[in-house]
Short mmCIF file of C-alpha atoms and ligand atoms in Angstrom, two decimals:
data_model
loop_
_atom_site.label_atom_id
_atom_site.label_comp_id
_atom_site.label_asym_id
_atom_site.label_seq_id
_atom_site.Cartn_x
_atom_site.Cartn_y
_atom_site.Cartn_z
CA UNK L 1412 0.00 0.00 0.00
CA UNK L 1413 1.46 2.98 -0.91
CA UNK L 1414 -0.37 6.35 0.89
CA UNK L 1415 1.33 9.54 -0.34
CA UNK L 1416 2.02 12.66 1.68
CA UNK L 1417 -0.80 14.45 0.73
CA UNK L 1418 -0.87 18.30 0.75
CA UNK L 1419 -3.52 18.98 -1.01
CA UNK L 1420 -5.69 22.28 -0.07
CA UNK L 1421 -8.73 20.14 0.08
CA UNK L 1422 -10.58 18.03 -0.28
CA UNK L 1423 -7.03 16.80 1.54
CA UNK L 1424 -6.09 14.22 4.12
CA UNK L 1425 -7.35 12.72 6.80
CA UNK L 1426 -5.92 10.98 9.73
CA UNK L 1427 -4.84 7.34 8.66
CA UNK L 1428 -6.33 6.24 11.43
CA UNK L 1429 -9.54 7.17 11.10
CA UNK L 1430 -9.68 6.20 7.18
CA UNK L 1431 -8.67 2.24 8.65
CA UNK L 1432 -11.55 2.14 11.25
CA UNK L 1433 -13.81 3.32 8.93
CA UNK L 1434 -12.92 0.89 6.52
CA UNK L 1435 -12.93 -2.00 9.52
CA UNK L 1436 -17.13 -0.68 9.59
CA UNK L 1437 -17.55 -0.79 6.00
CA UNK L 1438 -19.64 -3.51 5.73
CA UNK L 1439 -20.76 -4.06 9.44
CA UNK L 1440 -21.26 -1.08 11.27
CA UNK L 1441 -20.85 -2.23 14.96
CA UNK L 1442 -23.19 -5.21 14.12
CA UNK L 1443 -25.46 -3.46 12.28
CA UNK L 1444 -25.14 -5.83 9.54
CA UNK L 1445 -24.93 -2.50 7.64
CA UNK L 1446 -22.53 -0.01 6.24
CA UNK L 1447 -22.98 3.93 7.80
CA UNK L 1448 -23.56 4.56 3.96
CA UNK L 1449 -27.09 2.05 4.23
CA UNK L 1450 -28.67 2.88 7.33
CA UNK L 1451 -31.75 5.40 7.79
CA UNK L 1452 -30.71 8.47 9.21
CA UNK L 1453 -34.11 8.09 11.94
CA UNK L 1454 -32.35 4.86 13.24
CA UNK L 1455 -30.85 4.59 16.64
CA UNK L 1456 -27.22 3.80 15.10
CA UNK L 1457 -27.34 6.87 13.40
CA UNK L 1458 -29.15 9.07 16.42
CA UNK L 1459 -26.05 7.81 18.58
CA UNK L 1460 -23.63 8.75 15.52
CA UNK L 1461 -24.53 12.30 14.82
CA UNK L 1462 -25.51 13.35 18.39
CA UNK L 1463 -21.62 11.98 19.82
CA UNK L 1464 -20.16 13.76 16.48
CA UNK L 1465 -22.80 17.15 18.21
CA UNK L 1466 -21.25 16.51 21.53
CA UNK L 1467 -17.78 16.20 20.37
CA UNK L 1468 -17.92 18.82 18.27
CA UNK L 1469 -19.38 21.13 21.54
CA UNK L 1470 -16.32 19.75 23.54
CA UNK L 1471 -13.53 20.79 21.80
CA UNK L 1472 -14.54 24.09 20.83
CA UNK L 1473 -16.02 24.92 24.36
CA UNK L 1474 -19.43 25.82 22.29
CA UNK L 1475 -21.70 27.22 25.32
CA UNK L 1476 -25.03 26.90 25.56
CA UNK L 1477 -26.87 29.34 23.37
CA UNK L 1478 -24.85 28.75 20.34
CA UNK L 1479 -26.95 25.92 18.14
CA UNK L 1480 -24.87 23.53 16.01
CA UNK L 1481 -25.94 22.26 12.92
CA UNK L 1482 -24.43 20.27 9.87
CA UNK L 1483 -25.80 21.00 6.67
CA UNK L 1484 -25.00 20.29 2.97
CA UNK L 1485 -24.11 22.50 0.08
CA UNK L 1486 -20.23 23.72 0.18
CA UNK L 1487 -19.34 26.81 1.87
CA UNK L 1488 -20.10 28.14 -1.48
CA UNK L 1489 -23.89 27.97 -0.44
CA UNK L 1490 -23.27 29.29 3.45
CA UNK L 1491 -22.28 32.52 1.52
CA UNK L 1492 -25.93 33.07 0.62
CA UNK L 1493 -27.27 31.61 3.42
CA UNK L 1494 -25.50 34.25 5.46
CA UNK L 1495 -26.90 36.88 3.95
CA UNK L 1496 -30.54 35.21 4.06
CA UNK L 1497 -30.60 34.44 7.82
CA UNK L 1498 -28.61 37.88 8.96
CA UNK L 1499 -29.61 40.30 6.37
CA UNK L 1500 -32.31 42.05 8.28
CA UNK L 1501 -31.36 45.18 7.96
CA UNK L 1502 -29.86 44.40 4.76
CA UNK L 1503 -26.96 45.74 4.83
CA UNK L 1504 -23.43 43.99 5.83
CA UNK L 1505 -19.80 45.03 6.36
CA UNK L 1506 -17.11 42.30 4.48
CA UNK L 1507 -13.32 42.41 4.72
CA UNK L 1508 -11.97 41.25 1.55
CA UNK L 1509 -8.43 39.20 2.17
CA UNK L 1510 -8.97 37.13 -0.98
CA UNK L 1511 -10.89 34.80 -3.32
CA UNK L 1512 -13.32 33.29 -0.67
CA UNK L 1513 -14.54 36.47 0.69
CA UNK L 1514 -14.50 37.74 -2.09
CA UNK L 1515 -17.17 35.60 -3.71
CA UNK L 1516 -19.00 35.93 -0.44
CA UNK L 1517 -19.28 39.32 -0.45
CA UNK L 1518 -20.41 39.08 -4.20
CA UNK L 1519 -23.44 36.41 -2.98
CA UNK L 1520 -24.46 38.79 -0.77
CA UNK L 1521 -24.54 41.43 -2.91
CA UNK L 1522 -27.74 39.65 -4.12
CA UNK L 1523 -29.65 39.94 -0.98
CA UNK L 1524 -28.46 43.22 0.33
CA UNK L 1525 -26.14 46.08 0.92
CA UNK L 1526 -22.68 44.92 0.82
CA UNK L 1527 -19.80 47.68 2.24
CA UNK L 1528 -16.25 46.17 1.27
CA UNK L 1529 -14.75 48.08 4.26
CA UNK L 1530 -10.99 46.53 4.02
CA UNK L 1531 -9.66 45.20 1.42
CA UNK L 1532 -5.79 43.49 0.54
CA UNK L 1533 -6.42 43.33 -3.26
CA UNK L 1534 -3.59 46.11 -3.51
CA UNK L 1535 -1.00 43.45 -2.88
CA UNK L 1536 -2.39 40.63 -4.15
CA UNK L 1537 -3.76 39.59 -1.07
CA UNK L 1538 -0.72 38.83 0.54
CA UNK L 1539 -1.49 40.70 3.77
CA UNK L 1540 -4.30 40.91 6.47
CA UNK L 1541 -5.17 44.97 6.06
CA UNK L 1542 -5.53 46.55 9.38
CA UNK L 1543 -9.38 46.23 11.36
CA UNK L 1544 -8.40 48.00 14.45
CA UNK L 1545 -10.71 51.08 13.85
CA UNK L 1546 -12.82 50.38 10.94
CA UNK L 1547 -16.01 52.66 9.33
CA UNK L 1548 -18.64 49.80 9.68
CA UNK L 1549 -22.07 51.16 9.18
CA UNK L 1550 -24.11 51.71 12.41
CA UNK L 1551 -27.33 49.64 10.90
CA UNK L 1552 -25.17 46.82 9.12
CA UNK L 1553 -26.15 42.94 10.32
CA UNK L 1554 -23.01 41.82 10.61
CA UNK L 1555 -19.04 42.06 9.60
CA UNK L 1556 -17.86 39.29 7.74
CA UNK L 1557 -14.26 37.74 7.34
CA UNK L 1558 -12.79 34.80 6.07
CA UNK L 1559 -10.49 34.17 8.54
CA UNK L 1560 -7.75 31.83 6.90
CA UNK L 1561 -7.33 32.50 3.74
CA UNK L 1562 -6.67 29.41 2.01
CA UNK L 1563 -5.57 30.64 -1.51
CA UNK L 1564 -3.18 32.92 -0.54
CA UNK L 1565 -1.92 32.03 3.37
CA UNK L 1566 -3.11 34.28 5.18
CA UNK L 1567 -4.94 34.24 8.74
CA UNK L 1568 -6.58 37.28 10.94
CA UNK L 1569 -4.52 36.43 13.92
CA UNK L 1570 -6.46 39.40 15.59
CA UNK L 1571 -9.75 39.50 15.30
CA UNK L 1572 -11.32 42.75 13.66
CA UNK L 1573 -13.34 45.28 15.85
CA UNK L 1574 -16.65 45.20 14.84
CA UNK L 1575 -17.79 48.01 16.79
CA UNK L 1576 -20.08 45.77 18.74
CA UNK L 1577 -21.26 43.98 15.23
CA UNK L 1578 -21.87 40.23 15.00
CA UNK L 1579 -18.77 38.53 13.46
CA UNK L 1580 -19.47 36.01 10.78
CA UNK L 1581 -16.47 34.03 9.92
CA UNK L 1582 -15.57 31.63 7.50
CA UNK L 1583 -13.19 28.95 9.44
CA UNK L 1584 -13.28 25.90 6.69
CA UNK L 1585 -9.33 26.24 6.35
CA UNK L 1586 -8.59 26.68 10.33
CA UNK L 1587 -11.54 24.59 11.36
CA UNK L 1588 -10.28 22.59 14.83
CA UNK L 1589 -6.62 23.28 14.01
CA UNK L 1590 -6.80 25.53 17.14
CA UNK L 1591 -8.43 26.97 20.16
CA UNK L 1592 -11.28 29.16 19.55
CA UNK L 1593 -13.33 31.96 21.68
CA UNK L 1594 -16.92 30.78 20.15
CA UNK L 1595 -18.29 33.75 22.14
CA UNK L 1596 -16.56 36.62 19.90
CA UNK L 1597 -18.48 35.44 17.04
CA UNK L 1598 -22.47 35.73 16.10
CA UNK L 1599 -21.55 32.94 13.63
CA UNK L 1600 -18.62 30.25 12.59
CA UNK L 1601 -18.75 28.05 9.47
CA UNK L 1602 -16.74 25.44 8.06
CA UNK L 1603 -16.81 23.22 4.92
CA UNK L 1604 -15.35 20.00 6.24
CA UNK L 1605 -13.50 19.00 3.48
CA UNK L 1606 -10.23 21.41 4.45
CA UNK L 1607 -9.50 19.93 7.97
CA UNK L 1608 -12.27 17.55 9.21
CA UNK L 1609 -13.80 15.31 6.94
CA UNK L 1610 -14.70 14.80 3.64
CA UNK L 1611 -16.55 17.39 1.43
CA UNK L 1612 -20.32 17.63 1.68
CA UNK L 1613 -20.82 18.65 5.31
CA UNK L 1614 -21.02 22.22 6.30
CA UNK L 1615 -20.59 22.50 9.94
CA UNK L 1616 -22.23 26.03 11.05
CA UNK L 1617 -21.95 27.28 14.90
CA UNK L 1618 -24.79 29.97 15.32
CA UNK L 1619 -25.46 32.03 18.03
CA UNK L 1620 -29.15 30.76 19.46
CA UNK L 1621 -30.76 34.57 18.94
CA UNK L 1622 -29.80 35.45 15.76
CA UNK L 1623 -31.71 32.86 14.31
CA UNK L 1624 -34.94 32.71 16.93
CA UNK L 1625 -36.97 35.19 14.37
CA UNK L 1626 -36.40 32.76 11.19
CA UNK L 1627 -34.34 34.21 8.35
CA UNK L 1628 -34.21 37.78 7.31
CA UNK L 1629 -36.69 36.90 3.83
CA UNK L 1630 -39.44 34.52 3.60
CA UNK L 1631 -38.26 33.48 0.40
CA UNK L 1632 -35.39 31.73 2.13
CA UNK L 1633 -35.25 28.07 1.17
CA UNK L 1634 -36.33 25.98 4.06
CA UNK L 1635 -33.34 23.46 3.62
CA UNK L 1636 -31.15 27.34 3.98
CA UNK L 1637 -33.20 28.50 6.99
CA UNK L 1638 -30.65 27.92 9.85
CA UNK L 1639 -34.20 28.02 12.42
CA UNK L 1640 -35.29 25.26 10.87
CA UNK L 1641 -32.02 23.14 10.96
CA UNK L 1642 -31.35 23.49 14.14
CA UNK L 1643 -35.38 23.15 15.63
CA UNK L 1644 -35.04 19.74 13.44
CA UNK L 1645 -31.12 19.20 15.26
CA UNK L 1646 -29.73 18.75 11.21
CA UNK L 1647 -32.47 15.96 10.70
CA UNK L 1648 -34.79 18.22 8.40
CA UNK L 1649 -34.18 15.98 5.89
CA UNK L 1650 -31.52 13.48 5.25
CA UNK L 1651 -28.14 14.84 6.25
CA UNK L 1652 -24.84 13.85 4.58
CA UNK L 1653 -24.74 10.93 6.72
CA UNK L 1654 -21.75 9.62 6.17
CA UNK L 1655 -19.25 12.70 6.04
CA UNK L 1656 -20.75 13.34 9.50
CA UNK L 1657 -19.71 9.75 10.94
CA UNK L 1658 -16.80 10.63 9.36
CA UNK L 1659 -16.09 14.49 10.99
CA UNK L 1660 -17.14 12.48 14.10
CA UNK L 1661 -14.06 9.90 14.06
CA UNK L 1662 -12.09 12.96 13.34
CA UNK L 1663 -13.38 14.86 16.41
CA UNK L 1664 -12.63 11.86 18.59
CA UNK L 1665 -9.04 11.25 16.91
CA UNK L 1666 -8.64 15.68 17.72
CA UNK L 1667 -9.87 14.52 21.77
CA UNK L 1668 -7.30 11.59 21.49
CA UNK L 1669 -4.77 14.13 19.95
CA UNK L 1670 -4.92 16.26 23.05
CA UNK L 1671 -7.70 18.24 21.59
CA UNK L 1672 -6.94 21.86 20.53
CA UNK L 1673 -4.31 23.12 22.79
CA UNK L 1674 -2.63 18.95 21.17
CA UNK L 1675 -3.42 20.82 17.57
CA UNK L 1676 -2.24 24.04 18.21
CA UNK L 1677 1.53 22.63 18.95
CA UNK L 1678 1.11 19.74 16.75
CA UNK L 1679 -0.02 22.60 13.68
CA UNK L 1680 2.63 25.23 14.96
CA UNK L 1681 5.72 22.73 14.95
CA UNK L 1682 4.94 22.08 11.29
CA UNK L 1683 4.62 25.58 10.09
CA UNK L 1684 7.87 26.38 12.01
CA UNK L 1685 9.65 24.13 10.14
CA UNK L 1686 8.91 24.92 6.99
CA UNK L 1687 8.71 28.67 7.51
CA UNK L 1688 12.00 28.42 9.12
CA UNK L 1689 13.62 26.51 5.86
CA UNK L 1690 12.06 29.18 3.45
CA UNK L 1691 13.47 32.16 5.20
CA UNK L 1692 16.99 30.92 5.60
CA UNK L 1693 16.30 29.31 1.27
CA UNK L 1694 18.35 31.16 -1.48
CA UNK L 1695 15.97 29.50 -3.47
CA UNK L 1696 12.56 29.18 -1.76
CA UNK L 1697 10.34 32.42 -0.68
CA UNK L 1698 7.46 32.49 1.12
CA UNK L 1699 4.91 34.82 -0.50
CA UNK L 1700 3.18 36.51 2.44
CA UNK L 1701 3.73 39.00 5.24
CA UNK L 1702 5.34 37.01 8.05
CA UNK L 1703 2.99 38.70 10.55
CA UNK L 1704 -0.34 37.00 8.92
CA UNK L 1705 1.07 33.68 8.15
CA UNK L 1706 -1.33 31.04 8.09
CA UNK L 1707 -0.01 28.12 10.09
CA UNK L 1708 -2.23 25.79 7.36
CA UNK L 1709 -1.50 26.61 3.76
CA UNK L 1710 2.22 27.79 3.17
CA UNK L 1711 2.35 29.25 -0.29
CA UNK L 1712 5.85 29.60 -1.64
CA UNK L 1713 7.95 30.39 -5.10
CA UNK L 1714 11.06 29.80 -6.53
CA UNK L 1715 10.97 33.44 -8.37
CA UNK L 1716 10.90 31.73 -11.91
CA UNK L 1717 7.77 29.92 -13.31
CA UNK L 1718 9.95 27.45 -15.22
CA UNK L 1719 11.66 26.15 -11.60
CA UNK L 1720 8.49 26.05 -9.85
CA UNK L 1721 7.10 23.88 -12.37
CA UNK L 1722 10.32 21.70 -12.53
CA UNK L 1723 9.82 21.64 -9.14
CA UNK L 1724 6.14 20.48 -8.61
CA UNK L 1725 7.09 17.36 -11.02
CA UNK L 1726 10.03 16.34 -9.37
CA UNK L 1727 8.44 16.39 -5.91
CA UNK L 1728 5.60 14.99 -7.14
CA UNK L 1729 7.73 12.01 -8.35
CA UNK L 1730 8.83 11.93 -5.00
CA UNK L 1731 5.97 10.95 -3.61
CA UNK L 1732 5.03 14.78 -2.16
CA UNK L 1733 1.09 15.47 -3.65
CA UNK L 1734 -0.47 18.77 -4.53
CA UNK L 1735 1.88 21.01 -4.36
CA UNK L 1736 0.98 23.07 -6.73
CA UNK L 1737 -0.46 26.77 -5.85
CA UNK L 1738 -4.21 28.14 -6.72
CA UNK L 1739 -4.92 28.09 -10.55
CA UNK L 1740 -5.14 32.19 -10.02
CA UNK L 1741 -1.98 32.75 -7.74
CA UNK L 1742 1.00 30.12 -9.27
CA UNK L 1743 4.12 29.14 -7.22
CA UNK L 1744 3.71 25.98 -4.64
CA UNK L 1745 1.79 25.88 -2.11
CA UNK L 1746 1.94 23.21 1.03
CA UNK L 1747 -1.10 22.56 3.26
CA UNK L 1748 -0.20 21.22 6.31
CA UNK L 1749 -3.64 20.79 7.75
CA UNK L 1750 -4.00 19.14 11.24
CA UNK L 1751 -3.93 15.35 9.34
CA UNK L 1752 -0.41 16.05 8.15
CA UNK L 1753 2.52 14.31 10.46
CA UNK L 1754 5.45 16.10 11.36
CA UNK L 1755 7.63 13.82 8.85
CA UNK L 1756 5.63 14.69 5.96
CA UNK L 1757 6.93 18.83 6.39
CA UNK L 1758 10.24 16.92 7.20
CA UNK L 1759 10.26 15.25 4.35
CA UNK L 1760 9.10 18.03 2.72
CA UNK L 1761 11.84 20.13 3.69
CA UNK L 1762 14.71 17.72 3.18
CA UNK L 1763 13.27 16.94 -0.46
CA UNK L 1764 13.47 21.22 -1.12
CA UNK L 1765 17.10 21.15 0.47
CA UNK L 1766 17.79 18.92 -2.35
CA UNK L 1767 16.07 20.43 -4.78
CA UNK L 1768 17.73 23.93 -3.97
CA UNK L 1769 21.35 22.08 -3.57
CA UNK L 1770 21.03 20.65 -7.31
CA UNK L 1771 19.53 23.89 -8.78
CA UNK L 1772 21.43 26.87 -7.81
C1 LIG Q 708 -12.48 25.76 0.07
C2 LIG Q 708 -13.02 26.97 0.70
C3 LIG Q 708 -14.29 27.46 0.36
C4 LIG Q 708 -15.14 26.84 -0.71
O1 LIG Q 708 -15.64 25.61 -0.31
P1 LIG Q 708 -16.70 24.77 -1.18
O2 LIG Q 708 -17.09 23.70 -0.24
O3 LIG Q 708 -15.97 24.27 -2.39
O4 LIG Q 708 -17.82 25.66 -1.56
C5 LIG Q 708 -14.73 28.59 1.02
N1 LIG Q 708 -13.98 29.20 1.97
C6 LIG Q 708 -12.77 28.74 2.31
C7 LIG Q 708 -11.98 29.45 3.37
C8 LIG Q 708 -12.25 27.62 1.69
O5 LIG Q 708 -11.02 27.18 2.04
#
């Protein structure tokens, strides 16, 4: 069997150990006589699976009380209406555009509502998070809206903006669980799985229990978007994406088993070190992004000349190192290390771009 090392921006891997229990329950699911995959979602296997993957979830995060947790379907791609159409009520919304992903959000929302684009990094390609200290957010807008790690580009708020007493909405997919989080600074926290969790399909949305008590902000809203009617129905509206949630719930136990966040954190920061140390002592290798708002998940680098980096993607692909390449739109490598990655892949990694450098310079 030959597994990879896999840094892929996602869909991307998973913990090896999770993939070989859930191919132990393939056919049998804990005598079941049924795969995850066959089973009703109203059956008492499946009750047990998604409400432990709930409490889990709840546990490592520290979710309190009044925040409702549901998992929906769709791709983050559909949470960026669906933000707009359970917030919006006052249509109008602040974003802070720091790349492609808020970017289209900001355009989906456009649709529903006012949009203000009140920080932007498009001046430098996006390779910086702008300042948020002291921003002009509108006194009636719903919300402010950030993506916080930006997974094209490498980028992470590692301060949070002031939303002069706004909600914060933020898109997590590409942080999701990779470290401790205060739920209670945001109104809302979304994730597509398929970054850091599980695989793609499930949206996992943490909402704030009062935001979402009137309905949604228009009546047109579809009812599978209406974030009310998720969580009154606890994600069992209709049939869920069953089995990428027994799926995000292995994951959530393997994160508990891992030494849950705080075990993540180190585990995530040890990798980026390494790799982030290598490219600023490399003749050859530069990271593309502001050292200050360096995303400790997706390390985008270049070589300075197209040719090399493309020399260099085969080569390490040959090697046995997967997905390197960057973002259709950006170029250059990029490496996500996402909380599934071992410390010897970025090792490996690193050792393989030594080489690399050593026989091209
Ligand atoms: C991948 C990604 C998305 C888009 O996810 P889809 O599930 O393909 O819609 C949105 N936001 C962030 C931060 C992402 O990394």
């Amino acid at each position: 069997m030959g597994r990879v090392y896999n840094f892929s921006a996602g869909p991307a891997v998973l913990p090896e150990e999770v993939l070989k229990e859930a191919a132990e329950e393939m056919l049998d699911y804990k005598g079941t006589g049924m795969s995850v995959m066959e089973m009703s979602h109203r059956s008492k296997a499946y009750d047990t699976i998604i409400k432990d993957a709930e409490k889990d979830l709840r546990e490592l995060l520290n979710i309190p009380d009044n925040y409702k947790v549901i998992f929906v379907q769709g791709g983050a791609n559909l949470v960026f209406a669906e933000v707009p159409m359970n917030l919006m009520k006052n249509g109008k919304a602040a974003y802070i555009v720091t790349g492609q992903w808020a970017k289209k959000a900001a355009a989906e929302a456009e649709k529903y509502g006012e949009v203000v684009r009140v920080a932007s990094s498009a001046d430098k390609t996006f390779s910086y998070i702008p300042d948020c200290s002291d921003l002009d957010i509108p006194e009636d807008a719903d919300y402010v809206y950030i993506c916080e790690n930006n997974t094209i580009y490498g980028t992470k708020f590692w301060t949070l903006p002031n939303t002069k007493g706004k909600i914060l909405v933020s898109d997590q997919s590409s942080c999701f669980l990779s470290e401790p989080v205060d739920v209670t600074k945001y109104g809302v926290i979304y994730a597509g799985v398929q970054k850091n969790v599980g695989p793609a399909g499930v949206q996992v949305i943490i909402v704030r229990e009062d935001l979402i008590a009137d309905g949604p902000a228009f009546k047109q809203t579809p009812t599978m978007c209406d974030w009310k009617v998720q969580a009154d129905n606890e994600s069992l509206y209709n049939t869920p994406p069953c089995y990428g949630i027994y799926i995000c719930g292995k994951v959530f136990k393997w994160i508990k088993k891992m030494g849950g966040l705080e075990g993540m954190k180190a585990h995530n920061e040890k990798k980026a070190k390494i790799l982030y140390d290598f490219l600023d002592g490399s003749k050859l290798f530069k990271g593309t992004v502001e050292k200050k708002d360096r995303s400790i998940m997706n390390v985008p680098f270049v070589t300075g000349n197209e040719e090399l980096d493309k020399k260099f993607v085969a080569e390490a692909k040959a090697a046995g190192f997967e997905n390197l390449k960057g973002h259709r739109t950006v170029g250059g490598m990029r490496a996500s290390i996402y909380n599934a990655m071992p410390i010897e892949g970025v090792e490996k990694l690193v050792e393989f771009m030594k080489k690399f450098e050593a026989e091209n310079s």
